[in-house]
Tab-separated table of C-alpha atoms and ligand atoms in Angstrom:
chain	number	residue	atom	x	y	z
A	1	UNK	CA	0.000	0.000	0.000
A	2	UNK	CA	1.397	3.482	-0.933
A	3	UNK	CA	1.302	5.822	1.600
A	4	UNK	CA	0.135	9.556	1.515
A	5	UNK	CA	2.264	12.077	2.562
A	6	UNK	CA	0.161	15.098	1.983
A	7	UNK	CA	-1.210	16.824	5.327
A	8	UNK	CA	-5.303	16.247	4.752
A	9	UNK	CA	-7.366	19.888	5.088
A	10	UNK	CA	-10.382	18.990	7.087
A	11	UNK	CA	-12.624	21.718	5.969
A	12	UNK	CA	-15.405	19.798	7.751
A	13	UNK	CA	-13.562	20.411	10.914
A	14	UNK	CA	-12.128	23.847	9.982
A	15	UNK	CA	-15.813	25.284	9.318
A	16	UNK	CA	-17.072	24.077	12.536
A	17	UNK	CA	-14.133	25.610	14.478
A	18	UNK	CA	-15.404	28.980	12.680
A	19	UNK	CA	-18.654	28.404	13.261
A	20	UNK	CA	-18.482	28.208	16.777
A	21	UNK	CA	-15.950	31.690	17.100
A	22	UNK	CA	-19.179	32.922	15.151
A	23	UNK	CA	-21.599	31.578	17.795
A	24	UNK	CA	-18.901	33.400	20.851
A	25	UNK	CA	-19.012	36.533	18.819
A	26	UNK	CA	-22.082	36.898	18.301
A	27	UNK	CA	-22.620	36.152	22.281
A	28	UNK	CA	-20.435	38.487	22.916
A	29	UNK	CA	-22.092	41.249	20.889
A	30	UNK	CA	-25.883	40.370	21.873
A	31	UNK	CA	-25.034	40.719	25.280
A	32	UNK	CA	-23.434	43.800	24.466
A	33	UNK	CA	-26.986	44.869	23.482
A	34	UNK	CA	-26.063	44.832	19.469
A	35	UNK	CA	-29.205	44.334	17.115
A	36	UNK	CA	-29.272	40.029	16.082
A	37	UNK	CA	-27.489	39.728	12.895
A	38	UNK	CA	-30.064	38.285	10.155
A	39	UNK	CA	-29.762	36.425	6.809
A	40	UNK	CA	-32.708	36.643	4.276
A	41	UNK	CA	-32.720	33.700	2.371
A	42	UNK	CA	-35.290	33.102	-0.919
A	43	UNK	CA	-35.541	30.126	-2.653
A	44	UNK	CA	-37.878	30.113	-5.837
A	45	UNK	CA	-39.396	26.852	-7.374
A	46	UNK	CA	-38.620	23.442	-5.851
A	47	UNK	CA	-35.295	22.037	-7.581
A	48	UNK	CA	-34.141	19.435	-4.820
A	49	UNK	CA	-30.547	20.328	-4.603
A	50	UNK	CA	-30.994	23.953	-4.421
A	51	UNK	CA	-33.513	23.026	-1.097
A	52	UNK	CA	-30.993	21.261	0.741
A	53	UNK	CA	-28.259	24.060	0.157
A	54	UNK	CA	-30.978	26.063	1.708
A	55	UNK	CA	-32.275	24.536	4.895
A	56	UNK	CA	-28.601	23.922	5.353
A	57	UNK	CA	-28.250	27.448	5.077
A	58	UNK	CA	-30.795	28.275	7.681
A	59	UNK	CA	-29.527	25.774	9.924
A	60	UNK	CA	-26.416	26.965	10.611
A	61	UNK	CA	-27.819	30.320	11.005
A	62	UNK	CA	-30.066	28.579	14.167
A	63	UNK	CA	-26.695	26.996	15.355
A	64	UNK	CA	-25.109	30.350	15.417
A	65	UNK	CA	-27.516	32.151	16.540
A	66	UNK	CA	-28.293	34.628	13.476
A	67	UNK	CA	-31.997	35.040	12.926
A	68	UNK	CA	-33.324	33.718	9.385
A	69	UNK	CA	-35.578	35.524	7.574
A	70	UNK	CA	-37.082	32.670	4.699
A	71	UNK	CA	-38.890	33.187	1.666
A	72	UNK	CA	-40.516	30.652	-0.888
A	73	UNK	CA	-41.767	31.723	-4.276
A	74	UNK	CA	-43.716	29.416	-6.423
A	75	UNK	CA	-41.558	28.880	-10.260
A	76	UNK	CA	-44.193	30.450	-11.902
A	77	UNK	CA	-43.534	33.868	-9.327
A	78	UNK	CA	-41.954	35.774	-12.002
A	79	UNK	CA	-39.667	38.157	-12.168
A	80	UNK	CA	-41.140	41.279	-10.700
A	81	UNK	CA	-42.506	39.279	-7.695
A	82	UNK	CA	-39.201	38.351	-6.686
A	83	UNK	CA	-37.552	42.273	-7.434
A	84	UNK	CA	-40.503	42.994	-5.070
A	85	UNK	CA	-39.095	40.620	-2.724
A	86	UNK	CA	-35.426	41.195	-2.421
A	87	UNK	CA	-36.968	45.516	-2.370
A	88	UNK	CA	-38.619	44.446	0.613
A	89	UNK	CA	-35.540	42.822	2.201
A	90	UNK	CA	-33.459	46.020	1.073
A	91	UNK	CA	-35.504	47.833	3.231
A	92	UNK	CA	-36.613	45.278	6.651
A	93	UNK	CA	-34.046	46.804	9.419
A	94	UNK	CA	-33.645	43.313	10.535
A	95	UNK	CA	-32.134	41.905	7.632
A	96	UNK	CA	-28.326	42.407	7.268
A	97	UNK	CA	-27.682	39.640	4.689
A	98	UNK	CA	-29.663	38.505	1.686
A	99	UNK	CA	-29.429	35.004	-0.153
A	100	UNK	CA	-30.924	34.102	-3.073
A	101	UNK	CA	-30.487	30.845	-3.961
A	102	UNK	CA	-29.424	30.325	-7.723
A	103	UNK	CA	-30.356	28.899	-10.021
A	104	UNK	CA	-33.725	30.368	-10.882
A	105	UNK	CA	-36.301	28.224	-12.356
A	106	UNK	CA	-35.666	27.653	-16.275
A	107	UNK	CA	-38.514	28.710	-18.431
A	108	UNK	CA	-39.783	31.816	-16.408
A	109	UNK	CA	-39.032	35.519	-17.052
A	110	UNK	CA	-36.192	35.469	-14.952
A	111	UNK	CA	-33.119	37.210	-14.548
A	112	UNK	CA	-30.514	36.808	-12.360
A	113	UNK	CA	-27.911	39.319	-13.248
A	114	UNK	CA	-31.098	41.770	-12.742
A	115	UNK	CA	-32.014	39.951	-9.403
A	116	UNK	CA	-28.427	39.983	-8.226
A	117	UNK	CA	-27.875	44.063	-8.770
A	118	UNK	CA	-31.313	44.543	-7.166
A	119	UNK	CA	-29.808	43.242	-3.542
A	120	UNK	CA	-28.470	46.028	-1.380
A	121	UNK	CA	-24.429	45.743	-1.825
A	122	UNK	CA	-23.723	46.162	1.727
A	123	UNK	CA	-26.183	43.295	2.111
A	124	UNK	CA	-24.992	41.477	-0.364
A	125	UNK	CA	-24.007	38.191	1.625
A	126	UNK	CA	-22.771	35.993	-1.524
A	127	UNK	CA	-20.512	38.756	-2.727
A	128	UNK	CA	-21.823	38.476	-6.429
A	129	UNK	CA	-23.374	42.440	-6.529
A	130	UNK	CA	-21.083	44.438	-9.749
A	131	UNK	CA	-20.226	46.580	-7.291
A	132	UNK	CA	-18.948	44.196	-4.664
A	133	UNK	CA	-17.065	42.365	-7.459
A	134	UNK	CA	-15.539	45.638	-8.787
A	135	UNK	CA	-14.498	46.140	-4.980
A	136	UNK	CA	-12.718	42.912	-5.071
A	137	UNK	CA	-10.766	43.674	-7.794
A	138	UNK	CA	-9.676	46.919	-6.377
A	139	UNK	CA	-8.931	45.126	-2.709
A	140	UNK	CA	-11.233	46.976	-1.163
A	141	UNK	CA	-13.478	46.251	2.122
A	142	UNK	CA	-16.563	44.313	0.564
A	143	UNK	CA	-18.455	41.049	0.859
A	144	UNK	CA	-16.303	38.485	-0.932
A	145	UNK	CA	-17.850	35.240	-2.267
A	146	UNK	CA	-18.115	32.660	0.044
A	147	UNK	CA	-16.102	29.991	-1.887
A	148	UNK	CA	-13.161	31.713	-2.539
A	149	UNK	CA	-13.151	33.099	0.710
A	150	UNK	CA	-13.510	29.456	2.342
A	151	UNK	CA	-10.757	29.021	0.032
A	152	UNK	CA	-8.564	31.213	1.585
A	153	UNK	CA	-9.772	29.984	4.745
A	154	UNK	CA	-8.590	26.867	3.973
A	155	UNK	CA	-4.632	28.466	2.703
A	156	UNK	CA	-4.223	29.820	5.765
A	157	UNK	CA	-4.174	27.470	7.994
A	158	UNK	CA	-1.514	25.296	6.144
A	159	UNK	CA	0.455	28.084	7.663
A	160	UNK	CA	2.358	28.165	4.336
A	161	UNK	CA	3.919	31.556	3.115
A	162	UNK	CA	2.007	32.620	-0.362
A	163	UNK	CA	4.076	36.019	-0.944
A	164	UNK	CA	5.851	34.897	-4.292
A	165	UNK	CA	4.590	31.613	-4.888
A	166	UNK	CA	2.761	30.469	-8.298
A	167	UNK	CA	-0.710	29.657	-7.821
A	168	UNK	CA	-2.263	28.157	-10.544
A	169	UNK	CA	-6.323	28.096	-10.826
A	170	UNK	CA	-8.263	25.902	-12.821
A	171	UNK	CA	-12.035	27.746	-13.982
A	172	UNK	CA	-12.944	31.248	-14.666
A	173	UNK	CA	-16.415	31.441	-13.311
A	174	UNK	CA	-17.373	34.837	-11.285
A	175	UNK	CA	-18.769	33.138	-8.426
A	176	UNK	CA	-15.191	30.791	-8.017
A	177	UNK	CA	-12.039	30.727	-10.712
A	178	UNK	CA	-11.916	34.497	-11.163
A	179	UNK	CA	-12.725	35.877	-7.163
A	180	UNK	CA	-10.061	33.054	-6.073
A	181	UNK	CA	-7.017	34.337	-8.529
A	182	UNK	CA	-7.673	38.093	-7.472
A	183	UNK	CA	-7.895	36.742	-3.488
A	184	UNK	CA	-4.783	34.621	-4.560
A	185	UNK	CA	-3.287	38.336	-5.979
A	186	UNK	CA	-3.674	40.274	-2.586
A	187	UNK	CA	-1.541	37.420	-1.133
A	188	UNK	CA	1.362	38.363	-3.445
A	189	UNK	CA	0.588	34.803	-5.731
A	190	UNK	CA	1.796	34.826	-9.202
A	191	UNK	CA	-1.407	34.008	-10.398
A	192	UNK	CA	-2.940	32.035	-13.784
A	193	UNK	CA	-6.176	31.412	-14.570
A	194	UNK	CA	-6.789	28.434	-16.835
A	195	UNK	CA	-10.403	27.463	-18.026
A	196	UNK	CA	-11.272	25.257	-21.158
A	197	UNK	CA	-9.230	26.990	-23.645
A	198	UNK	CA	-5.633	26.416	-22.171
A	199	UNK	CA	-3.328	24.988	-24.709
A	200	UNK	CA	-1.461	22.845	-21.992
A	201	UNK	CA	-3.447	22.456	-18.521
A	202	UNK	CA	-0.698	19.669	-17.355
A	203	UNK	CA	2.310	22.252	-18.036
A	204	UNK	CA	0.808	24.776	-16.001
A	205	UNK	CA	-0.333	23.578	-12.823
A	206	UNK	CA	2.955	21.287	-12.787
A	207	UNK	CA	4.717	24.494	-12.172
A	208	UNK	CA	1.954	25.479	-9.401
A	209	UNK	CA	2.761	25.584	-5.450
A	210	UNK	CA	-1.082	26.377	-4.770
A	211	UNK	CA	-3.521	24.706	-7.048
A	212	UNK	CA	-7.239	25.270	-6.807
A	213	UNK	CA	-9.206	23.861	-9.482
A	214	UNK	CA	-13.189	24.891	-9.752
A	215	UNK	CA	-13.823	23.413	-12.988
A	216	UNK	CA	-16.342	20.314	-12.341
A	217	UNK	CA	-14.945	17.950	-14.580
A	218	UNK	CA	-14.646	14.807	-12.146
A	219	UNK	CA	-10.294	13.937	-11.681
A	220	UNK	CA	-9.576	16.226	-14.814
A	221	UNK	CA	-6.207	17.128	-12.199
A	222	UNK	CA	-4.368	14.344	-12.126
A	223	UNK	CA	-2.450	13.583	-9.164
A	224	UNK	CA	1.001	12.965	-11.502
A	225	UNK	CA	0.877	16.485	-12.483
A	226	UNK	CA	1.282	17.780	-8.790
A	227	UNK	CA	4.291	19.718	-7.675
A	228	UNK	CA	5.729	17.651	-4.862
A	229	UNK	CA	4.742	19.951	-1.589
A	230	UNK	CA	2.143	21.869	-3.168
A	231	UNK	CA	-1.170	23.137	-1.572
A	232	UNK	CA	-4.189	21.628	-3.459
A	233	UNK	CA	-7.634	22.915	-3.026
A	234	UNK	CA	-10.773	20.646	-4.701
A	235	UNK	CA	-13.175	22.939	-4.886
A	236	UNK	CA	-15.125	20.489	-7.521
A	237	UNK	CA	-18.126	18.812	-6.651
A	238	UNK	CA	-18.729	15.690	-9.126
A	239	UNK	CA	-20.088	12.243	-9.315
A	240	UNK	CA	-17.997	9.573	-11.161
A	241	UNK	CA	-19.017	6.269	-13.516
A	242	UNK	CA	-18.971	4.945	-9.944
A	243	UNK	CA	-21.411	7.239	-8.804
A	244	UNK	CA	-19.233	8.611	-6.058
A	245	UNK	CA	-18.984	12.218	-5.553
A	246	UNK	CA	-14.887	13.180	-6.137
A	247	UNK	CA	-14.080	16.757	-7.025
A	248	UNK	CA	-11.837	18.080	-10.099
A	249	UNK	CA	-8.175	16.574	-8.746
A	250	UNK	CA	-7.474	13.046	-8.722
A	251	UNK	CA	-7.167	12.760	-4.817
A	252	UNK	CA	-5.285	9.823	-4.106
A	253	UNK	CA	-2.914	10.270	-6.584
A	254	UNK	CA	-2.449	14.237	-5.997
A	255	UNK	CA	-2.273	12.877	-1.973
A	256	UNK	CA	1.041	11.353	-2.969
A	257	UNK	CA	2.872	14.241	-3.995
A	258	UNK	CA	0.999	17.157	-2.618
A	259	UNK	CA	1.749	18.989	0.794
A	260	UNK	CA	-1.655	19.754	1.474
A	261	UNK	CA	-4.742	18.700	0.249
A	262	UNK	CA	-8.587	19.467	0.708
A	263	UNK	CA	-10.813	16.246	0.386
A	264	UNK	CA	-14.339	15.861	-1.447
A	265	UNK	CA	-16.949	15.711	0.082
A	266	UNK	CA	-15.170	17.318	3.754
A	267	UNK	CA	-12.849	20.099	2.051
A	268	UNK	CA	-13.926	23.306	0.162
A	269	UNK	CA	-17.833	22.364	0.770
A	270	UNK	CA	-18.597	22.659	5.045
A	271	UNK	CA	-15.902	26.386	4.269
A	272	UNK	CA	-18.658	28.107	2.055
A	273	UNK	CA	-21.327	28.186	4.500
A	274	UNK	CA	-19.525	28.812	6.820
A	275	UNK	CA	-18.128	31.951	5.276
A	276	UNK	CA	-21.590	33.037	4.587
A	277	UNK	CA	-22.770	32.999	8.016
A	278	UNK	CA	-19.072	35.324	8.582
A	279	UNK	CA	-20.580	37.920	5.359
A	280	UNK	CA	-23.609	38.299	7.112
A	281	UNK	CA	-22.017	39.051	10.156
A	282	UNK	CA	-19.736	41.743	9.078
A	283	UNK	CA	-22.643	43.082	7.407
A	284	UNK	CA	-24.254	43.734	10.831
A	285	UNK	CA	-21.482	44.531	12.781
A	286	UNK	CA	-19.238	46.155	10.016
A	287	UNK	CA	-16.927	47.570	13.393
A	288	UNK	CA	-16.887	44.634	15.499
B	301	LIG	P1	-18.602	26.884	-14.002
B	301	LIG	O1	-19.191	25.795	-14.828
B	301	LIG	O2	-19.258	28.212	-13.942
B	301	LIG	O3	-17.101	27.128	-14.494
B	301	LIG	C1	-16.252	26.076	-14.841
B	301	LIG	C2	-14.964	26.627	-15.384
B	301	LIG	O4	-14.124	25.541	-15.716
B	301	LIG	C3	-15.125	27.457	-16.650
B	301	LIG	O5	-14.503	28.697	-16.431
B	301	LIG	C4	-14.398	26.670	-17.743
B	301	LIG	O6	-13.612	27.503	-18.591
B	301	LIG	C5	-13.476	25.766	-16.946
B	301	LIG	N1	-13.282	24.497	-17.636
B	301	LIG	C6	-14.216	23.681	-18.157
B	301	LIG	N2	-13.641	22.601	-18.723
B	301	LIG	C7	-12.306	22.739	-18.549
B	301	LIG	C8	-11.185	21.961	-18.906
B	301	LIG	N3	-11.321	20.814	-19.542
B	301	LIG	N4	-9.972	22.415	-18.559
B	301	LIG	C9	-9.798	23.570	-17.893
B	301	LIG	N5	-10.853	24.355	-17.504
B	301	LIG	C10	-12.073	23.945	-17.845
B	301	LIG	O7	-18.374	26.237	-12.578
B	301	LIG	P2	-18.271	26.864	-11.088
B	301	LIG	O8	-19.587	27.413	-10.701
B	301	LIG	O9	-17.054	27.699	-10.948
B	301	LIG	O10	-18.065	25.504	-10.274
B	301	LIG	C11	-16.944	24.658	-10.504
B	301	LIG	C12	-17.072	23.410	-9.659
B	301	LIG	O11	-17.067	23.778	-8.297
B	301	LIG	C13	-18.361	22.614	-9.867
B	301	LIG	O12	-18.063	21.240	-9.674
B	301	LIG	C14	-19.245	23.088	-8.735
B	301	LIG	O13	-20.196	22.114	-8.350
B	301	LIG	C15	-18.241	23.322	-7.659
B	301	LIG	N6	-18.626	24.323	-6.649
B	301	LIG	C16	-18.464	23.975	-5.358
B	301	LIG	C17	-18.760	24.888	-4.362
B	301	LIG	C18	-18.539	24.495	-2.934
B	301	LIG	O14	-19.097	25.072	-2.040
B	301	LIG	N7	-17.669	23.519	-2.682
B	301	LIG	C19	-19.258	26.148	-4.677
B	301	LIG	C20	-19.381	26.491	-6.024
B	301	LIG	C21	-19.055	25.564	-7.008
């Protein structure tokens, strides 16, 4: 049997560690007599995976002790119920963070670019507003995706130094690939983006001491191609022929080589609520 010498990053673990520093600070600040921090979250239609993201949403807003504010449209709501909505949750004092949970229903009027720039920025808890993406790019204060951030989470605590190093990131979505290389830039990375059009994906992320690949092609990273000692985040979430959910790096493999490595299902997953739950609470307590 071969063994692995890469350190495992338990984001399970990691995200309830955070979780609870949430729970003491927000303690801390109720009994201070602040206002209750409070997520909005909207779900419209009934696709089942978008549900459970949900109710695990507003369950570890309970376990922290953030008030949830929930909303269900029907599909067939439209477009200008929902802007309705989310001008409603603009406007409810309570409310410091709002969620809504994409994708929206296929086959309506809907729009999510529209819905998205409709939410408050400073209540913006999944970082996606223009303007809080603009911010990003800029480095300044502003909700960050919760993914990326998770991410970075997740860098930190391998305790490794980043200033200098290549970091090499596979996907150039806006919610992961492209907020992950600009959080990768204010750590003084050398960054790349690669996506689909790469002319050699192996070349580049064989010259990578951080990899993180948000692609969602199931083991497309293969564990040869692995810098010995690098820092590997999965942030893929796949099933395989098997039916077993892997993410976007060959893990067992990439465990051979790599100095740290995040796991699917346990890694980049448990981090992204987690960091949602932080969003919100910066967005209440923006001096705390
Ligand atoms: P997306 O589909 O929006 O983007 C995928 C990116 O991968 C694109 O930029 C594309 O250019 C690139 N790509 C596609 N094929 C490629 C190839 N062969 N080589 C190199 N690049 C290629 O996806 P996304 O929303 O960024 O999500 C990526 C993965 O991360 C999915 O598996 C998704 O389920 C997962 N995800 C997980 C979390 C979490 O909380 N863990 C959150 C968001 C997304």
């Amino acid at each position: 049997m071969q063994s692995s010498s890469a350190q495992i990053l338990d984001g399970k673990a990691l995200a309830a560690r955070v979780r609870q520093e949430l729970r003491d600070q927000i303690d801390a600040g109720l009994a201070a007599g602040r206002a209750r921090p409070g997520l909005a979250t909207v779900i419209v239609g009934e696709d089942p995976a978008s549900q459970v993201y949900v109710r695990n949403k507003r369950r570890a807003c309970e376990e922290v002790g953030m008030a949830n504010f929930h909303t269900e449209l029907p599909a067939e709501a439209g477009q200008a119920a929902l802007l309705d909505e989310v001008a409603r949750l603009n406007a409810d004092g309570a409310v410091h963070g709002i969620l809504v949970q994409l994708p929206l229903p296929r086959g309506f009027d809907y729009d999510e670019n529209a819905v998205l720039e409709a939410i408050d920025p400073a209540k913006d808890a999944d970082g996606f507003h223009p303007l809080n993406q603009g911010a990003l790019m800029q480095a300044r204060r502003a909700p960050v995706p919760c993914t990326p951030k998770g991410c970075m989470r997740l860098l930190a605590e391998t305790g490794v130094e980043t200033s200098g190093k290549k970091a090499v990131v596979v996907g150039r979505s806006n919610i992961v690939g492209k907020p992950v290389a600009l959080l990768l830039l204010q750590q003084n990375c050398t960054v790349t983006i690669c996506h689909s059009r790469t002319a050699d994906l192996e070349a580049e992320v064989r010259a990578a001491d951080i990899v993180v690949a948000a692609v969602g092609v199931a083991e497309l990273v293969r564990g040869s191609w692995i810098k010995p000692g690098a820092v590997v985040l999965d942030v893929g979430i796949n099933r395989n022929e098997a039916g077993k959910l892997v993410g976007d790096v060959e893990f067992a493999a990439a465990a051979e080589r790599a100095g740290w490595i995040t796991p699917v299902p346990g890694g980049v997953g448990p981090m992204t609520i987690a960091m949602l739950l932080a969003n919100t609470l910066e967005a209440a307590w923006p001096d705390a």
